[in-house]
Coordinates of C-alpha atoms in Angstrom, one line a residue:
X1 CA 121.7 94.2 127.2
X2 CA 118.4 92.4 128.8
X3 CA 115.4 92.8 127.5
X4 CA 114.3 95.3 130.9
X5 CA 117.0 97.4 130.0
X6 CA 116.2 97.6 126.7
X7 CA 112.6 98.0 127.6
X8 CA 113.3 101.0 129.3
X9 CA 115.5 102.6 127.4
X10 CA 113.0 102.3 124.3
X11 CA 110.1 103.3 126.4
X12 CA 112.7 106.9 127.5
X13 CA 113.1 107.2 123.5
X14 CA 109.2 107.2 123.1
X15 CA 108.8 109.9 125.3
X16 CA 111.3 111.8 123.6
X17 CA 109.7 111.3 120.2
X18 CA 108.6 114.1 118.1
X19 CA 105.1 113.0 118.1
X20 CA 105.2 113.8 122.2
X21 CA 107.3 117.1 122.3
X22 CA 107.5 120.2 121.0
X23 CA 104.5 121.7 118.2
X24 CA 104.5 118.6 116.0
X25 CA 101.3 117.4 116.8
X26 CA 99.4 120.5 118.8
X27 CA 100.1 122.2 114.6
X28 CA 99.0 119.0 112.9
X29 CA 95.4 119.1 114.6
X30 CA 95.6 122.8 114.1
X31 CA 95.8 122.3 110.6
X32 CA 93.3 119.4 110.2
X33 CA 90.7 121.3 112.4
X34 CA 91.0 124.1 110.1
X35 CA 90.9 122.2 106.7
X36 CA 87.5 121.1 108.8
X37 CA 86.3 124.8 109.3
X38 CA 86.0 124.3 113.1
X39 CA 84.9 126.8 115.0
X40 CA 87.6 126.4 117.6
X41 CA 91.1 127.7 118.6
X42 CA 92.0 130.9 115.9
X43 CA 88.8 130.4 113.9
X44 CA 86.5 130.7 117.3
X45 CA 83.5 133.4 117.2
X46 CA 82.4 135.6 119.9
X47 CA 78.9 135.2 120.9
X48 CA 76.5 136.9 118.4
X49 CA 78.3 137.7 115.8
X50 CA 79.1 135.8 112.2
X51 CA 80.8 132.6 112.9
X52 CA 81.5 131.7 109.3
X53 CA 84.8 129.9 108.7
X54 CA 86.4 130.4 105.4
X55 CA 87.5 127.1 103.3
X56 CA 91.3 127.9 101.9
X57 CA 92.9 125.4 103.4
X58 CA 90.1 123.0 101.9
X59 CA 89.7 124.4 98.7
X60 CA 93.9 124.3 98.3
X61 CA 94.1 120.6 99.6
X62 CA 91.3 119.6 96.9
X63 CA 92.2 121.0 94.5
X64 CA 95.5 119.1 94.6
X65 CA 94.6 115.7 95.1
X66 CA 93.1 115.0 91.0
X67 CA 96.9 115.8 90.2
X68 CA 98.6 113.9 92.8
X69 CA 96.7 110.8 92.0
X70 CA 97.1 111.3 88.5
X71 CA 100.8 111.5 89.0
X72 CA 100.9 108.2 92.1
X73 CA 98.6 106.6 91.0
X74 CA 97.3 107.1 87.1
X75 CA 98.1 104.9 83.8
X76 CA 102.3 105.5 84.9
X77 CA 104.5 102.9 87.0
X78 CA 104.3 103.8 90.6
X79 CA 107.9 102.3 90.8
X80 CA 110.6 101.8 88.2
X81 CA 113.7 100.2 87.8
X82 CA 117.0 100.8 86.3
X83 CA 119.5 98.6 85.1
X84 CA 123.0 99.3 85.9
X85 CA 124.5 98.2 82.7
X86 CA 122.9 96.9 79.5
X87 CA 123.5 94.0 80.1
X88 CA 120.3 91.8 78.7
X89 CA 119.8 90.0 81.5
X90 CA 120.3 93.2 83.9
X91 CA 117.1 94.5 81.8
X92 CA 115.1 92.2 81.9
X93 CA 115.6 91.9 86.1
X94 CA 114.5 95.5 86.0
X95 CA 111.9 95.1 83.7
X96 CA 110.1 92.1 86.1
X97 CA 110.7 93.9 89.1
X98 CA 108.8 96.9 87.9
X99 CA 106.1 94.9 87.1
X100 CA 106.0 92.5 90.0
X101 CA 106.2 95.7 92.4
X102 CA 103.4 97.9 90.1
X103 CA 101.1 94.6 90.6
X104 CA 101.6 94.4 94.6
X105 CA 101.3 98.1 95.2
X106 CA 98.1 98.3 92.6
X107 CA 96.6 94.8 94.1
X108 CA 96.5 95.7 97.9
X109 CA 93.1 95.8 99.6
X110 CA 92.1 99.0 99.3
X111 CA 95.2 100.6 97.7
X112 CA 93.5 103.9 96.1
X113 CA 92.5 104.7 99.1
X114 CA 95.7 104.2 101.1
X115 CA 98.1 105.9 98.1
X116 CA 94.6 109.0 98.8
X117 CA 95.0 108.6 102.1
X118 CA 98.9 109.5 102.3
X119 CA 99.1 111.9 99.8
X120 CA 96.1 113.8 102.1
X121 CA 97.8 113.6 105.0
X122 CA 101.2 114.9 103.6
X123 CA 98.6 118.4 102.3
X124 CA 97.3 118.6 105.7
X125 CA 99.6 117.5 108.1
X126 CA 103.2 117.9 108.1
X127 CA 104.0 114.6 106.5
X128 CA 102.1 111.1 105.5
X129 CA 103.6 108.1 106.2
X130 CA 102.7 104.6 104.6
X131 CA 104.3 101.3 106.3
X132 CA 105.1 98.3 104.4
X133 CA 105.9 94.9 105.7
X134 CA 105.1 90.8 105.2
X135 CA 102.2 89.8 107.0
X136 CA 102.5 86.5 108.5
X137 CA 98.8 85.1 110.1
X138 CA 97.2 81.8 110.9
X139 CA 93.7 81.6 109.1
X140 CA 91.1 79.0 110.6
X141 CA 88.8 77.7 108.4
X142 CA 85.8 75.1 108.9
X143 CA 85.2 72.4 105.8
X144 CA 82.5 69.9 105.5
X145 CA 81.9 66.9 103.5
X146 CA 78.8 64.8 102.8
X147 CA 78.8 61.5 102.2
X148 CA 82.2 60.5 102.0
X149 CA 83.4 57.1 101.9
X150 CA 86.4 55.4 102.3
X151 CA 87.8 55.8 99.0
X152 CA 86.7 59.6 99.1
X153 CA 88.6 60.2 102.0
X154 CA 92.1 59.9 100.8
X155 CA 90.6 62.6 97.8
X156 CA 90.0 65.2 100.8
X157 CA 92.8 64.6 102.7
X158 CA 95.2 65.1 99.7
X159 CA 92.9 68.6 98.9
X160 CA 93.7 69.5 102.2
X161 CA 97.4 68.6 101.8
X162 CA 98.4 72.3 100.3
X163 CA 101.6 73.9 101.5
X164 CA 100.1 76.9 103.3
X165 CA 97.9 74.4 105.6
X166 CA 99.9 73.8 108.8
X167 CA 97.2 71.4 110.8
X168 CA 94.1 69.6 109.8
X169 CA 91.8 68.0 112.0
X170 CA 88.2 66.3 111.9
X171 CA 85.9 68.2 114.5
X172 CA 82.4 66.9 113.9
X173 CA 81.7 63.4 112.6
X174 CA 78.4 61.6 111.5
X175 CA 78.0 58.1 109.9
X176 CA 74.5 58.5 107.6
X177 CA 74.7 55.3 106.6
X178 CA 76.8 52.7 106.4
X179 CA 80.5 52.9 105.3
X180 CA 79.1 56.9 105.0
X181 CA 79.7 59.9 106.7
X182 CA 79.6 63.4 107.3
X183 CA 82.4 65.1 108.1
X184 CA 83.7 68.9 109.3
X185 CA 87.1 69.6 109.3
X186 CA 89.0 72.4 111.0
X187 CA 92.3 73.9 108.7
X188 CA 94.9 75.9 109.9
X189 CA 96.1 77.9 107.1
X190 CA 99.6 80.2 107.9
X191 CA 99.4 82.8 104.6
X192 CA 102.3 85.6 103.8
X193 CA 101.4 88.3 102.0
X194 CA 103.2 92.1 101.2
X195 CA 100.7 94.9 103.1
X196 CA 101.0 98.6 102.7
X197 CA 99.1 100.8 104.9
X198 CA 98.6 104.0 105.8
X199 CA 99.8 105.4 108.7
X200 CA 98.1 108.1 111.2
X201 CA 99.9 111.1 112.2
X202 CA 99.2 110.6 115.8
X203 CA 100.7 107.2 115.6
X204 CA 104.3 107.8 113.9
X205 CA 106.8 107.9 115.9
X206 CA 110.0 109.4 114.8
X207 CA 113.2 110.8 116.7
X208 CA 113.4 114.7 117.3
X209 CA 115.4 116.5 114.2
X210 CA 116.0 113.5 112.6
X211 CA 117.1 114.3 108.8
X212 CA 115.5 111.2 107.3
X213 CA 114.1 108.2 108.2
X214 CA 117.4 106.2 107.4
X215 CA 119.4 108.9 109.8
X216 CA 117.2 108.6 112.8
X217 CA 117.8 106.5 115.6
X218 CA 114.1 105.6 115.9
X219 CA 111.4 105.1 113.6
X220 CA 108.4 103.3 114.0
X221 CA 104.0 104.2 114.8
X222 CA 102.1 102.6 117.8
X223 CA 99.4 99.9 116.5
X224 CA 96.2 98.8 118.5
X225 CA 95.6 95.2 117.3
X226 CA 92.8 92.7 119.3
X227 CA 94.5 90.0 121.3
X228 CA 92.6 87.6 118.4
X229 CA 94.8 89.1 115.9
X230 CA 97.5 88.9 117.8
X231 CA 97.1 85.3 118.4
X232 CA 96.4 84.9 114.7
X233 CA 100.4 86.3 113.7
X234 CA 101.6 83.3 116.2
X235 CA 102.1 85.2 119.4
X236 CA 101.7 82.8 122.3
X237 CA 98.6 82.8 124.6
X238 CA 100.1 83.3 127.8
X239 CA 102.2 86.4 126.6
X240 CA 99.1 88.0 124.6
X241 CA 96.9 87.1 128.3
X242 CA 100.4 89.3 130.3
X243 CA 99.7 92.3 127.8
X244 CA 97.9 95.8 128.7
X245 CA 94.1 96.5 127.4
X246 CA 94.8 99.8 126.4
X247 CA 93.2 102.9 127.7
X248 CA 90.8 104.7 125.2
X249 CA 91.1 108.0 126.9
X250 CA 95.2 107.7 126.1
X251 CA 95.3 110.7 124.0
X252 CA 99.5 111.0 124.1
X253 CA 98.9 114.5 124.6
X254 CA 96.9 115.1 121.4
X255 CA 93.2 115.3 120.4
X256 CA 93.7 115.0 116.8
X257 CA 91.4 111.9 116.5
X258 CA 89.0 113.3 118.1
X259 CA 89.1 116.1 115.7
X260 CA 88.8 114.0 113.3
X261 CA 86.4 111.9 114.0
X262 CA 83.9 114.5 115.7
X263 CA 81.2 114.1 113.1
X264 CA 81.0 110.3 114.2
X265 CA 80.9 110.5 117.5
X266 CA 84.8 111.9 118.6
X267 CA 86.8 109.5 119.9
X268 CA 84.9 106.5 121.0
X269 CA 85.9 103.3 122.0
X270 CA 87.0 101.3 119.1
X271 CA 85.6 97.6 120.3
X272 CA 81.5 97.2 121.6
X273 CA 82.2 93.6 121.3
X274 CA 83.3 92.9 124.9
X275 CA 85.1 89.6 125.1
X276 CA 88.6 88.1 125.1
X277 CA 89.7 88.2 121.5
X278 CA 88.2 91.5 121.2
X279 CA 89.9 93.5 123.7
X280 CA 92.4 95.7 122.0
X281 CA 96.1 96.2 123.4
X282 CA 98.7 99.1 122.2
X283 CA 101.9 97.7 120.8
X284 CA 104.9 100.3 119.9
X285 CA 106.2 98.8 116.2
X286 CA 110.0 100.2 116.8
X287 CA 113.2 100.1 114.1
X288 CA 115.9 101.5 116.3
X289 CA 119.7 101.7 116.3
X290 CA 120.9 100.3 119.5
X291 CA 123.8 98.1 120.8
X292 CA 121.9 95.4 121.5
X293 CA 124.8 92.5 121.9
X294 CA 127.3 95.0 123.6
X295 CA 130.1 94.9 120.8
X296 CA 130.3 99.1 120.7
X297 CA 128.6 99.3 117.1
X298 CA 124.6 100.6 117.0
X299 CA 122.4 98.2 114.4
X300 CA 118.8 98.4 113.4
X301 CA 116.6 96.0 115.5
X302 CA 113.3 95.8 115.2
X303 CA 112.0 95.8 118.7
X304 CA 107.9 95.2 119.4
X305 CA 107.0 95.7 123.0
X306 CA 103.6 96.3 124.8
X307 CA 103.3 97.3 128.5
X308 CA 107.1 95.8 129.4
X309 CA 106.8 93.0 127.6
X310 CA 109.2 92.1 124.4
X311 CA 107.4 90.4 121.6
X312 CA 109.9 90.5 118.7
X313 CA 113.5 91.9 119.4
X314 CA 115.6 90.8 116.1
X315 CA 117.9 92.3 113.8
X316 CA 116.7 94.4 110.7
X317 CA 118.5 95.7 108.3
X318 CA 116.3 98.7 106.8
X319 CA 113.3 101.1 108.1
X320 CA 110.1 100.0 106.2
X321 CA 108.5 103.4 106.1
X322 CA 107.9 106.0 103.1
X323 CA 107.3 109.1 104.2
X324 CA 106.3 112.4 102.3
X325 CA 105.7 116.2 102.9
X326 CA 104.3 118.6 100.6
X327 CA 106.5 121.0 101.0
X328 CA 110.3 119.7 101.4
X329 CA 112.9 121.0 103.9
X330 CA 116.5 121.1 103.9
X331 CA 118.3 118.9 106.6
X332 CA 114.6 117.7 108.2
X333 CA 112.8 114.4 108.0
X334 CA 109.5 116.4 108.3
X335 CA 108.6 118.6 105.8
X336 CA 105.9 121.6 106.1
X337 CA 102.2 121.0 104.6
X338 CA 100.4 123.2 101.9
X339 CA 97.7 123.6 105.2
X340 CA 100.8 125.2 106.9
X341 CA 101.6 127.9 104.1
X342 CA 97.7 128.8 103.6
X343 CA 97.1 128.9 107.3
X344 CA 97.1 132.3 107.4
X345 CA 95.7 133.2 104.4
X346 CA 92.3 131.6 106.0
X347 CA 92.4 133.7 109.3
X348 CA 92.9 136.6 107.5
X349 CA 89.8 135.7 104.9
X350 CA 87.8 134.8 107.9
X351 CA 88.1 137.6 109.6
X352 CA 87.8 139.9 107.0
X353 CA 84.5 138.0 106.1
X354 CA 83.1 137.9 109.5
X355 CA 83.7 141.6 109.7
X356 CA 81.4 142.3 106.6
X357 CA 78.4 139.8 107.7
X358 CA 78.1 141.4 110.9
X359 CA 78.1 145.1 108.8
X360 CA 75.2 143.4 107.0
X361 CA 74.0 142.2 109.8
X362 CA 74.2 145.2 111.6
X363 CA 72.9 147.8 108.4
X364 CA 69.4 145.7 107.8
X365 CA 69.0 145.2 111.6
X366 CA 70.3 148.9 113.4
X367 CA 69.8 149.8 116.6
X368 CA 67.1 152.9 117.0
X369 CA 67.3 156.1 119.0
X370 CA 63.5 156.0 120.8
X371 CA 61.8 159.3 122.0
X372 CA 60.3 158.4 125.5
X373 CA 56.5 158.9 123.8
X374 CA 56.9 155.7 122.0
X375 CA 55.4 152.4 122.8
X376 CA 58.7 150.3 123.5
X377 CA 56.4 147.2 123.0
X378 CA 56.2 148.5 119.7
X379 CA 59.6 148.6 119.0
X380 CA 60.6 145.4 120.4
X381 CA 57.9 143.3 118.1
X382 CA 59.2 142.9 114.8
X383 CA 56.2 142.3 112.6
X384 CA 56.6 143.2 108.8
X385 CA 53.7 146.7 108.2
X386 CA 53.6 146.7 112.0
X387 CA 52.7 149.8 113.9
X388 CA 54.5 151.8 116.5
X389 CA 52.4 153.9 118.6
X390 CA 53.0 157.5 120.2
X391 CA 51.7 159.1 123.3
X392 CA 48.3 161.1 122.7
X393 CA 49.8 164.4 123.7
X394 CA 53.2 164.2 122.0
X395 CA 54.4 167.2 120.4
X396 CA 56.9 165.5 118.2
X397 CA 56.8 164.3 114.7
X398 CA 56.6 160.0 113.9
X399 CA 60.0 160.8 111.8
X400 CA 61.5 162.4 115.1
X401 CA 60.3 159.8 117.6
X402 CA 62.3 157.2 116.0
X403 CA 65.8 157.9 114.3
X404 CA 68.2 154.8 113.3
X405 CA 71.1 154.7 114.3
X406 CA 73.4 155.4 110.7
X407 CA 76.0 152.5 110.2
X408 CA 78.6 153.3 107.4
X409 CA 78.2 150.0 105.0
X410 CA 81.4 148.8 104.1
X411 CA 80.6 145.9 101.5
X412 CA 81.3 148.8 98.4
X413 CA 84.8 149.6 99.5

């Protein structure tokens, strides 16, 4: 297979993905917009009357989360490990591997609020994905020196000499006096390092009715990364120049970051800085069964291609996702969310409580049956003790000139 055909059959798969068909994603930003109490789709209000949203789904999902950390992320393992036999050896294996995988998963940047961040989603949306994977960058780092001599040089350049430094170079040179100088080097540092992060709905991409992650023949999200960082994970500069600036406005048929994001702004470019190494390009991060060499048998590849371009297409042997739902279902990768099951629960509740507001409203504020005697200027000014006038001839009583209109309270019943 060549890399256009595989390309476009990959690109065909996409399309076909859950995250593009069907009510996967129009539900998910239905349920996020309502754990928001906005005031749009079911929950909208009709002009002048009680717009108040109620909170279930909100109130549910919160109330949740102090147990689910307590239980992913408290003074228990995250991960344990369980020797086949009792053999000593075999325990002690297990014994280091649940404390060298505890240490990674506690020590990532920011890992309470990834480990928050998935559990969330999996309450709210249909399911919460983390990716894990080696990272693999180039680091560039200036150093200077002052007032090294000959015999300090060899000192620096054996500092410099560490394995993770793959290119050293002297950039700025000054002699201050003699046999002395100033000096600035540039290192080039190549660092690996385990990274777990959190996944956005909108980004996931899995195959329809897949049963798992293992069983489906696609799995993998769609990552917007600057061409710098690109660059800085050893992509060459000529391929990372032939790749796509993506389009901001490229919703994929969703508005769920906007949604999210409306009390920031909505969904605003992500770069103000407007140069080279800032422009940002969409890559589709894909681990997909396909006969690649043409021998009949489907493997896992892991395929990365932006635009039609093919930057990593190279056998791998598992899917590096976790993924969770609140609410498991037989046979389906995707679970249902607690926002799903409460849905309901918080039409009903706002409806029912924008019903009694405008009764209150509607009891402290009724409209008035007006005899034709009575000054309607009157009637119209609301001034607390104010006066309402009647024609000098009238031959009505005050209490028959203006009657209110009797609204049945319904707030006792």
């Amino acid at each position: 297979m060549s890399e256009s055909e595989l390309v476009s059959l990959l690109s065909q798969a996409e399309q076909q993905a859950a995250i593009y068909n069907g009510e996967f994603m129009r539900e998910n930003t239905k349920f996020l917009s309502a754990y928001l109490a906005d005031k749009t789709g079911d929950f909208s209000a009709t002009a002048n009357q009680s717009s108040v949203v109620s909170t279930d789904i909100a109130d549910v999902v919160e109330a949740d989360m102090p147990s689910l950390m307590r239980i992913f992320y408290g003074s228990g393992d995250v991960v344990t490990f369980q020797p086949n036999t009792d053999n000593p050896a075999e325990v002690a294996e297990a014994e280091e591997k649940k404390k060298y995988v505890n240490w990674i998963i506690r020590n990532q940047p920011e890992s309470f609020q990834t480990i928050h961040a998935w559990l969330k989603d999996a309450e709210i949306q249909k399911n919460g994905v983390v990716k894990y994977f080696i990272d693999e960058q180039k680091e560039v780092d200036e150093e200077r020196f002052t007032g090294v001599g000959f015999n300090d040089l060899a000192t620096i350049v054996e500092s410099l000499n560490d394995p993770s430094v793959t290119k050293s170079e002297i950039t700025e040179q000054e002699e201050t006096s003699p046999g002395v100088w100033d000096l600035k080097f540039k290192v080039t540092r190549e660092t690996k390092k385990v990274c777990i992060l959190n996944i956005p709905p909108e980004s996931f991409l899995i195959s329809r009715n897949a049963t798992s992650l293992d069983d489906a023949e696609m799995v993998g999200d769609r990552v917007r990364k600057t061409r710098g960082e690109l660059l800085a994970e050893g992509f060459k500069r000529d391929l990372v120049d032939q790749l796509p600036t993506v389009d901001e406005e490229d919703n994929r048929n969703s508005n769920i970051k906007s949604v999210r994001d409306r009390d920031q702004g909505g969904n605003n470019p992500e770069g103000s800085i407007n140069n080279w190494a800032s422009e940002y390009v969409e890559i589709s991060d894909l681990y997909v069964k396909v006969d690649f060499d043409g021998d009949g048998i489907a493997e896992r590849r892991h395929v990365m291609i932006s635009g039609n371009k093919v930057l990593v297409n190279e056998y791998f042997n598992h899917v590096p996702y976790a993924s969770l739902s609140a609410i498991l279902m037989p046979h389906k990768a995707i679970g249902r969310s607690r926002a799903e099951v409460t849905y309901q629960t918080q039409l009903q509740k706002t409806a029912l409580v924008r019903g009694m507001n405008d009764n209150i409203y509607m009891v402290n504020n009724p409209r008035n049956v007006v005899h034709p005697d009575v000054d309607l200027d009157d009637m119209l000014t609301v001034r607390t003790n104010g006066i309402v006038r009647l024609e000098d001839d009238t031959q009505i009583l005050p209490q028959q000139a203006v009657m209110p209109l009797a609204i049945p309270y319904i707030g006792d019943r």
